[in-house]
Amino acid sequence: MEKIFNSETEKKQKQLLLNKLIDSKEKLITNNNIVNILSPGRANIIGEHTDYNMGFSLPIATDKYKFLTGIKNNSDFVEIYDSSFKEYYKFSLSNISFDSKVKWSNYIKGVVREFLINKHEISGFSFVLDSNLPIGAGLSSSAAIEVGVAKLIEEIFHLKIKPMDTVEYCHSAENNFVGVKCGYLDQISVVFGKKDCAIFLDFKDLSHNYIPFNLKDYLILIVDSKEERNLSNTEYNRRREECNEVVEVFVKISGNKEIKNLSEIDLNSLNNIKVKIPGKLYRRARHVITENIRVLETREALVKGNIKKIGNLLNGSHKSLRDDYEVSTERLNYLVEEINKIDGVLGARLMGAGFGGNIISIVKNTELDKIKNVIGEKYARKFNDDPDFICCKPSDGAKKINF
Ligand code: GLA
């Protein structure tokens, strides 16, 4: 676990902050009733934009986290102190409304609202939010907050919530309160992550199983382009609509009413109707269908320890996301191209929704410093901006921790 989440000074600082937060109310702070939650981000090895198409993905929960320290405050208010941004926020349980100015607060409100809708007995609570998980970098910091808050509520109020219900609450908070029509990839990864394992996800029935994750002399390197994404109002929701459109068109042309989503269509059947559908829709569908195949191949390569093949599959995924799904950007393409030129790099692709954010690559551990230097310099020269480098290992899903 990261040192910053462990040290005595950190722990004391958080308790002092909490003391301050609830100072005007009853003094409740004792070691016994403070709850600490560690909630990871997610890195997706492969399987992008497949979740809402009922396909496959192969993510991990990261060893970079949101860290929540909280306590019941005997009031009607939820109050938060974000210690990375030094921001304070407060809202009443009886008036949960969308805040267009303080965007991050909506992820928390959305989850709290789910607990109320589902009739769990909760009251006000205060918490300090800390993080070493970069925000907006495609590591799903939003799901990490959502699941962290859900776990915090569960522990503070001694509720027994099934893990899949936690996933549902958080997924619904993001879809129905925040307004991003995301699939289940992020929330499932953050809830079900497992140390040293990738999670093979089948979105058809939301089932998962674990694949031992051993890259031998290689590691996962994420490069954050620092190009900001704005998911809620962007192309993400449009891609979902386009996928639904292709399914409708396919059903109409083929007459096969059984087909409910893109993952039920194979490449041959798609190619058979290619001339009858608009080129853009054909390409969207081809991405989803071939990406599902790449996930299955990556799983097999991981089991067989064929790391080189995984690199090739990542490159294939990027090409498909760039040309067929059209969610890449100049910066992401540049990073993928340039990193692939360096010895010791097996492959790379944009990760997450795209439209900015980061790339994921598989690199030889002995070459890490060289790779960072080369990419850092080239990127700065071209875009006048410094990328961030994050190495990730698979970790456990969100959980309560005791100091
Ligand atoms: C975002 C969404 C996920 C998923 C990915 C793309 O991270 O939140 O549900 O669709 O994009 O794979």
PDB file of N, CA, C and O and ligand atoms in Angstrom, residues 42 44 47-52 57 138 140 142-143 171 174 180-187 203 229 231 236 240 287 291 321 325 349 351-354, ligand 1:
ATOM      1  N   ARG A  42      -9.363   2.224 -12.002  1.00  0.00           N
ATOM      2  CA  ARG A  42      -9.273   1.042 -12.865  1.00  0.00           C
ATOM      3  C   ARG A  42      -8.429   1.354 -14.096  1.00  0.00           C
ATOM      4  O   ARG A  42      -8.430   2.460 -14.615  1.00  0.00           O
ATOM      5  N   ASN A  44      -7.817  -0.404 -17.826  1.00  0.00           N
ATOM      6  CA  ASN A  44      -8.399  -1.445 -18.681  1.00  0.00           C
ATOM      7  C   ASN A  44      -7.315  -1.975 -19.610  1.00  0.00           C
ATOM      8  O   ASN A  44      -6.780  -1.227 -20.423  1.00  0.00           O
ATOM      9  N   GLY A  47     -10.475  -4.092 -24.213  1.00  0.00           N
ATOM     10  CA  GLY A  47     -11.941  -4.234 -24.214  1.00  0.00           C
ATOM     11  C   GLY A  47     -12.560  -2.871 -23.979  1.00  0.00           C
ATOM     12  O   GLY A  47     -13.137  -2.609 -22.931  1.00  0.00           O
ATOM     13  N   GLU A  48     -12.448  -1.989 -25.008  1.00  0.00           N
ATOM     14  CA  GLU A  48     -12.912  -0.611 -24.840  1.00  0.00           C
ATOM     15  C   GLU A  48     -14.207  -0.390 -25.612  1.00  0.00           C
ATOM     16  O   GLU A  48     -14.339  -0.841 -26.764  1.00  0.00           O
ATOM     17  N   HIS A  49     -15.141   0.272 -24.959  1.00  0.00           N
ATOM     18  CA  HIS A  49     -16.473   0.538 -25.524  1.00  0.00           C
ATOM     19  C   HIS A  49     -17.216  -0.765 -25.831  1.00  0.00           C
ATOM     20  O   HIS A  49     -18.033  -0.821 -26.759  1.00  0.00           O
ATOM     21  N   THR A  50     -16.905  -1.788 -25.091  1.00  0.00           N
ATOM     22  CA  THR A  50     -17.600  -3.063 -25.250  1.00  0.00           C
ATOM     23  C   THR A  50     -18.635  -3.248 -24.140  1.00  0.00           C
ATOM     24  O   THR A  50     -19.558  -4.045 -24.293  1.00  0.00           O
ATOM     25  N   ASP A  51     -18.471  -2.516 -23.032  1.00  0.00           N
ATOM     26  CA  ASP A  51     -19.350  -2.793 -21.870  1.00  0.00           C
ATOM     27  C   ASP A  51     -20.818  -2.530 -22.171  1.00  0.00           C
ATOM     28  O   ASP A  51     -21.678  -3.365 -21.922  1.00  0.00           O
ATOM     29  N   TYR A  52     -21.104  -1.369 -22.779  1.00  0.00           N
ATOM     30  CA  TYR A  52     -22.521  -1.077 -23.060  1.00  0.00           C
ATOM     31  C   TYR A  52     -23.011  -1.810 -24.318  1.00  0.00           C
ATOM     32  O   TYR A  52     -24.147  -1.637 -24.735  1.00  0.00           O
ATOM     33  N   SER A  57     -14.425  -7.353 -21.431  1.00  0.00           N
ATOM     34  CA  SER A  57     -13.286  -6.474 -21.109  1.00  0.00           C
ATOM     35  C   SER A  57     -12.359  -7.200 -20.161  1.00  0.00           C
ATOM     36  O   SER A  57     -12.766  -8.165 -19.500  1.00  0.00           O
ATOM     37  N   GLY A 138      -8.395   9.108 -17.195  1.00  0.00           N
ATOM     38  CA  GLY A 138      -8.836   7.837 -17.771  1.00  0.00           C
ATOM     39  C   GLY A 138      -8.630   6.668 -16.826  1.00  0.00           C
ATOM     40  O   GLY A 138      -8.750   5.514 -17.223  1.00  0.00           O
ATOM     41  N   SER A 140     -10.481   6.368 -14.181  1.00  0.00           N
ATOM     42  CA  SER A 140     -11.780   6.233 -13.558  1.00  0.00           C
ATOM     43  C   SER A 140     -11.833   6.709 -12.103  1.00  0.00           C
ATOM     44  O   SER A 140     -12.330   6.013 -11.215  1.00  0.00           O
ATOM     45  N   SER A 142     -13.738   8.837 -11.098  1.00  0.00           N
ATOM     46  CA  SER A 142     -15.144   9.031 -10.716  1.00  0.00           C
ATOM     47  C   SER A 142     -15.728   7.757 -10.107  1.00  0.00           C
ATOM     48  O   SER A 142     -16.394   7.807  -9.070  1.00  0.00           O
ATOM     49  N   ALA A 143     -15.446   6.603 -10.720  1.00  0.00           N
ATOM     50  CA  ALA A 143     -15.952   5.347 -10.135  1.00  0.00           C
ATOM     51  C   ALA A 143     -15.286   5.102  -8.783  1.00  0.00           C
ATOM     52  O   ALA A 143     -15.916   4.571  -7.862  1.00  0.00           O
ATOM     53  N   HIS A 171     -23.364   2.769 -10.551  1.00  0.00           N
ATOM     54  CA  HIS A 171     -23.647   2.870 -11.983  1.00  0.00           C
ATOM     55  C   HIS A 171     -24.874   3.767 -12.211  1.00  0.00           C
ATOM     56  O   HIS A 171     -24.896   4.631 -13.089  1.00  0.00           O
ATOM     57  N   GLU A 174     -24.099   7.495 -11.649  1.00  0.00           N
ATOM     58  CA  GLU A 174     -23.408   8.139 -12.773  1.00  0.00           C
ATOM     59  C   GLU A 174     -24.354   8.341 -13.974  1.00  0.00           C
ATOM     60  O   GLU A 174     -24.321   9.363 -14.626  1.00  0.00           O
ATOM     61  N   VAL A 180     -23.804  10.774 -17.187  1.00  0.00           N
ATOM     62  CA  VAL A 180     -22.952  10.075 -18.159  1.00  0.00           C
ATOM     63  C   VAL A 180     -23.507   8.671 -18.327  1.00  0.00           C
ATOM     64  O   VAL A 180     -23.634   7.925 -17.352  1.00  0.00           O
ATOM     65  N   LYS A 181     -23.843   8.340 -19.559  1.00  0.00           N
ATOM     66  CA  LYS A 181     -24.479   7.036 -19.801  1.00  0.00           C
ATOM     67  C   LYS A 181     -23.414   5.946 -19.908  1.00  0.00           C
ATOM     68  O   LYS A 181     -23.278   5.282 -20.927  1.00  0.00           O
ATOM     69  N   CYS A 182     -22.610   5.801 -18.850  1.00  0.00           N
ATOM     70  CA  CYS A 182     -21.500   4.844 -18.907  1.00  0.00           C
ATOM     71  C   CYS A 182     -22.003   3.414 -18.751  1.00  0.00           C
ATOM     72  O   CYS A 182     -23.120   3.171 -18.291  1.00  0.00           O
ATOM     73  N   GLY A 183     -21.158   2.465 -19.151  1.00  0.00           N
ATOM     74  CA  GLY A 183     -21.468   1.055 -18.935  1.00  0.00           C
ATOM     75  C   GLY A 183     -21.012   0.646 -17.538  1.00  0.00           C
ATOM     76  O   GLY A 183     -20.795   1.503 -16.672  1.00  0.00           O
ATOM     77  N   TYR A 184     -20.812  -0.660 -17.357  1.00  0.00           N
ATOM     78  CA  TYR A 184     -20.496  -1.167 -16.016  1.00  0.00           C
ATOM     79  C   TYR A 184     -19.002  -1.372 -15.762  1.00  0.00           C
ATOM     80  O   TYR A 184     -18.601  -1.783 -14.687  1.00  0.00           O
ATOM     81  N   LEU A 185     -18.178  -1.129 -16.801  1.00  0.00           N
ATOM     82  CA  LEU A 185     -16.752  -1.459 -16.698  1.00  0.00           C
ATOM     83  C   LEU A 185     -16.085  -0.894 -15.433  1.00  0.00           C
ATOM     84  O   LEU A 185     -15.442  -1.622 -14.673  1.00  0.00           O
ATOM     85  N   ASP A 186     -16.260   0.398 -15.221  1.00  0.00           N
ATOM     86  CA  ASP A 186     -15.493   1.057 -14.160  1.00  0.00           C
ATOM     87  C   ASP A 186     -15.952   0.602 -12.775  1.00  0.00           C
ATOM     88  O   ASP A 186     -15.144   0.261 -11.909  1.00  0.00           O
ATOM     89  N   GLN A 187     -17.258   0.605 -12.569  1.00  0.00           N
ATOM     90  CA  GLN A 187     -17.777   0.280 -11.237  1.00  0.00           C
ATOM     91  C   GLN A 187     -17.481  -1.179 -10.870  1.00  0.00           C
ATOM     92  O   GLN A 187     -17.095  -1.459  -9.735  1.00  0.00           O
ATOM     93  N   PHE A 203     -20.140  -8.772 -20.024  1.00  0.00           N
ATOM     94  CA  PHE A 203     -21.213  -7.820 -19.704  1.00  0.00           C
ATOM     95  C   PHE A 203     -22.609  -8.336 -20.046  1.00  0.00           C
ATOM     96  O   PHE A 203     -23.593  -7.713 -19.662  1.00  0.00           O
ATOM     97  N   ARG A 229     -10.684  15.609 -20.807  1.00  0.00           N
ATOM     98  CA  ARG A 229     -11.853  15.019 -21.446  1.00  0.00           C
ATOM     99  C   ARG A 229     -13.091  15.593 -20.775  1.00  0.00           C
ATOM    100  O   ARG A 229     -13.091  15.881 -19.604  1.00  0.00           O
ATOM    101  N   LEU A 231     -16.587  14.037 -20.558  1.00  0.00           N
ATOM    102  CA  LEU A 231     -17.417  12.917 -20.993  1.00  0.00           C
ATOM    103  C   LEU A 231     -18.903  13.230 -21.077  1.00  0.00           C
ATOM    104  O   LEU A 231     -19.571  12.832 -22.023  1.00  0.00           O
ATOM    105  N   TYR A 236     -19.291  10.544 -26.183  1.00  0.00           N
ATOM    106  CA  TYR A 236     -19.484   9.229 -25.574  1.00  0.00           C
ATOM    107  C   TYR A 236     -20.931   8.750 -25.742  1.00  0.00           C
ATOM    108  O   TYR A 236     -21.182   7.647 -26.238  1.00  0.00           O
ATOM    109  N   ARG A 240     -22.804   5.524 -28.080  1.00  0.00           N
ATOM    110  CA  ARG A 240     -23.793   4.538 -27.605  1.00  0.00           C
ATOM    111  C   ARG A 240     -24.996   4.515 -28.538  1.00  0.00           C
ATOM    112  O   ARG A 240     -25.484   3.452 -28.910  1.00  0.00           O
ATOM    113  N   HIS A 287     -15.578  -2.182 -34.857  1.00  0.00           N
ATOM    114  CA  HIS A 287     -14.722  -2.020 -33.674  1.00  0.00           C
ATOM    115  C   HIS A 287     -15.182  -2.931 -32.541  1.00  0.00           C
ATOM    116  O   HIS A 287     -14.393  -3.664 -31.949  1.00  0.00           O
ATOM    117  N   GLU A 291     -13.053  -5.953 -31.175  1.00  0.00           N
ATOM    118  CA  GLU A 291     -12.483  -5.706 -29.839  1.00  0.00           C
ATOM    119  C   GLU A 291     -12.824  -6.875 -28.909  1.00  0.00           C
ATOM    120  O   GLU A 291     -11.991  -7.308 -28.114  1.00  0.00           O
ATOM    121  N   LEU A 321      -9.788   1.699 -32.369  1.00  0.00           N
ATOM    122  CA  LEU A 321     -10.395   2.837 -31.655  1.00  0.00           C
ATOM    123  C   LEU A 321     -10.157   4.138 -32.418  1.00  0.00           C
ATOM    124  O   LEU A 321     -11.000   5.043 -32.422  1.00  0.00           O
ATOM    125  N   TYR A 325     -13.703   3.472 -34.405  1.00  0.00           N
ATOM    126  CA  TYR A 325     -14.585   4.055 -33.396  1.00  0.00           C
ATOM    127  C   TYR A 325     -14.400   5.571 -33.288  1.00  0.00           C
ATOM    128  O   TYR A 325     -15.219   6.271 -32.708  1.00  0.00           O
ATOM    129  N   ARG A 349      -2.034   1.511 -26.445  1.00  0.00           N
ATOM    130  CA  ARG A 349      -3.324   1.948 -27.002  1.00  0.00           C
ATOM    131  C   ARG A 349      -3.928   3.008 -26.096  1.00  0.00           C
ATOM    132  O   ARG A 349      -3.550   3.118 -24.910  1.00  0.00           O
ATOM    133  N   MET A 351      -6.596   4.435 -23.614  1.00  0.00           N
ATOM    134  CA  MET A 351      -7.357   3.667 -22.620  1.00  0.00           C
ATOM    135  C   MET A 351      -8.571   4.465 -22.136  1.00  0.00           C
ATOM    136  O   MET A 351      -8.505   5.679 -22.030  1.00  0.00           O
ATOM    137  N   GLY A 352      -9.643   3.750 -21.853  1.00  0.00           N
ATOM    138  CA  GLY A 352     -10.851   4.415 -21.357  1.00  0.00           C
ATOM    139  C   GLY A 352     -11.699   4.895 -22.517  1.00  0.00           C
ATOM    140  O   GLY A 352     -11.624   4.368 -23.637  1.00  0.00           O
ATOM    141  N   ALA A 353     -12.466   5.932 -22.281  1.00  0.00           N
ATOM    142  CA  ALA A 353     -13.407   6.400 -23.292  1.00  0.00           C
ATOM    143  C   ALA A 353     -12.711   7.018 -24.490  1.00  0.00           C
ATOM    144  O   ALA A 353     -13.234   7.008 -25.601  1.00  0.00           O
ATOM    145  N   GLY A 354     -11.509   7.601 -24.276  1.00  0.00           N
ATOM    146  CA  GLY A 354     -10.829   8.307 -25.360  1.00  0.00           C
ATOM    147  C   GLY A 354     -11.135   9.794 -25.293  1.00  0.00           C
ATOM    148  O   GLY A 354     -11.458  10.305 -24.219  1.00  0.00           O
TER     149      GLY A 354
HETATM  150  C1  GLA B   1     -15.656   5.039 -19.832  1.00  0.00           C
HETATM  151  C2  GLA B   1     -16.972   4.479 -19.316  1.00  0.00           C
HETATM  152  C3  GLA B   1     -16.963   2.942 -19.334  1.00  0.00           C
HETATM  153  C4  GLA B   1     -16.526   2.399 -20.680  1.00  0.00           C
HETATM  154  C5  GLA B   1     -15.259   3.091 -21.165  1.00  0.00           C
HETATM  155  C6  GLA B   1     -14.880   2.708 -22.558  1.00  0.00           C
HETATM  156  O1  GLA B   1     -14.620   4.748 -18.949  1.00  0.00           O
HETATM  157  O2  GLA B   1     -17.211   4.936 -18.018  1.00  0.00           O
HETATM  158  O3  GLA B   1     -18.235   2.455 -18.973  1.00  0.00           O
HETATM  159  O4  GLA B   1     -17.549   2.493 -21.623  1.00  0.00           O
HETATM  160  O5  GLA B   1     -15.379   4.506 -21.121  1.00  0.00           O
HETATM  161  O6  GLA B   1     -14.520   1.370 -22.614  1.00  0.00           O
END
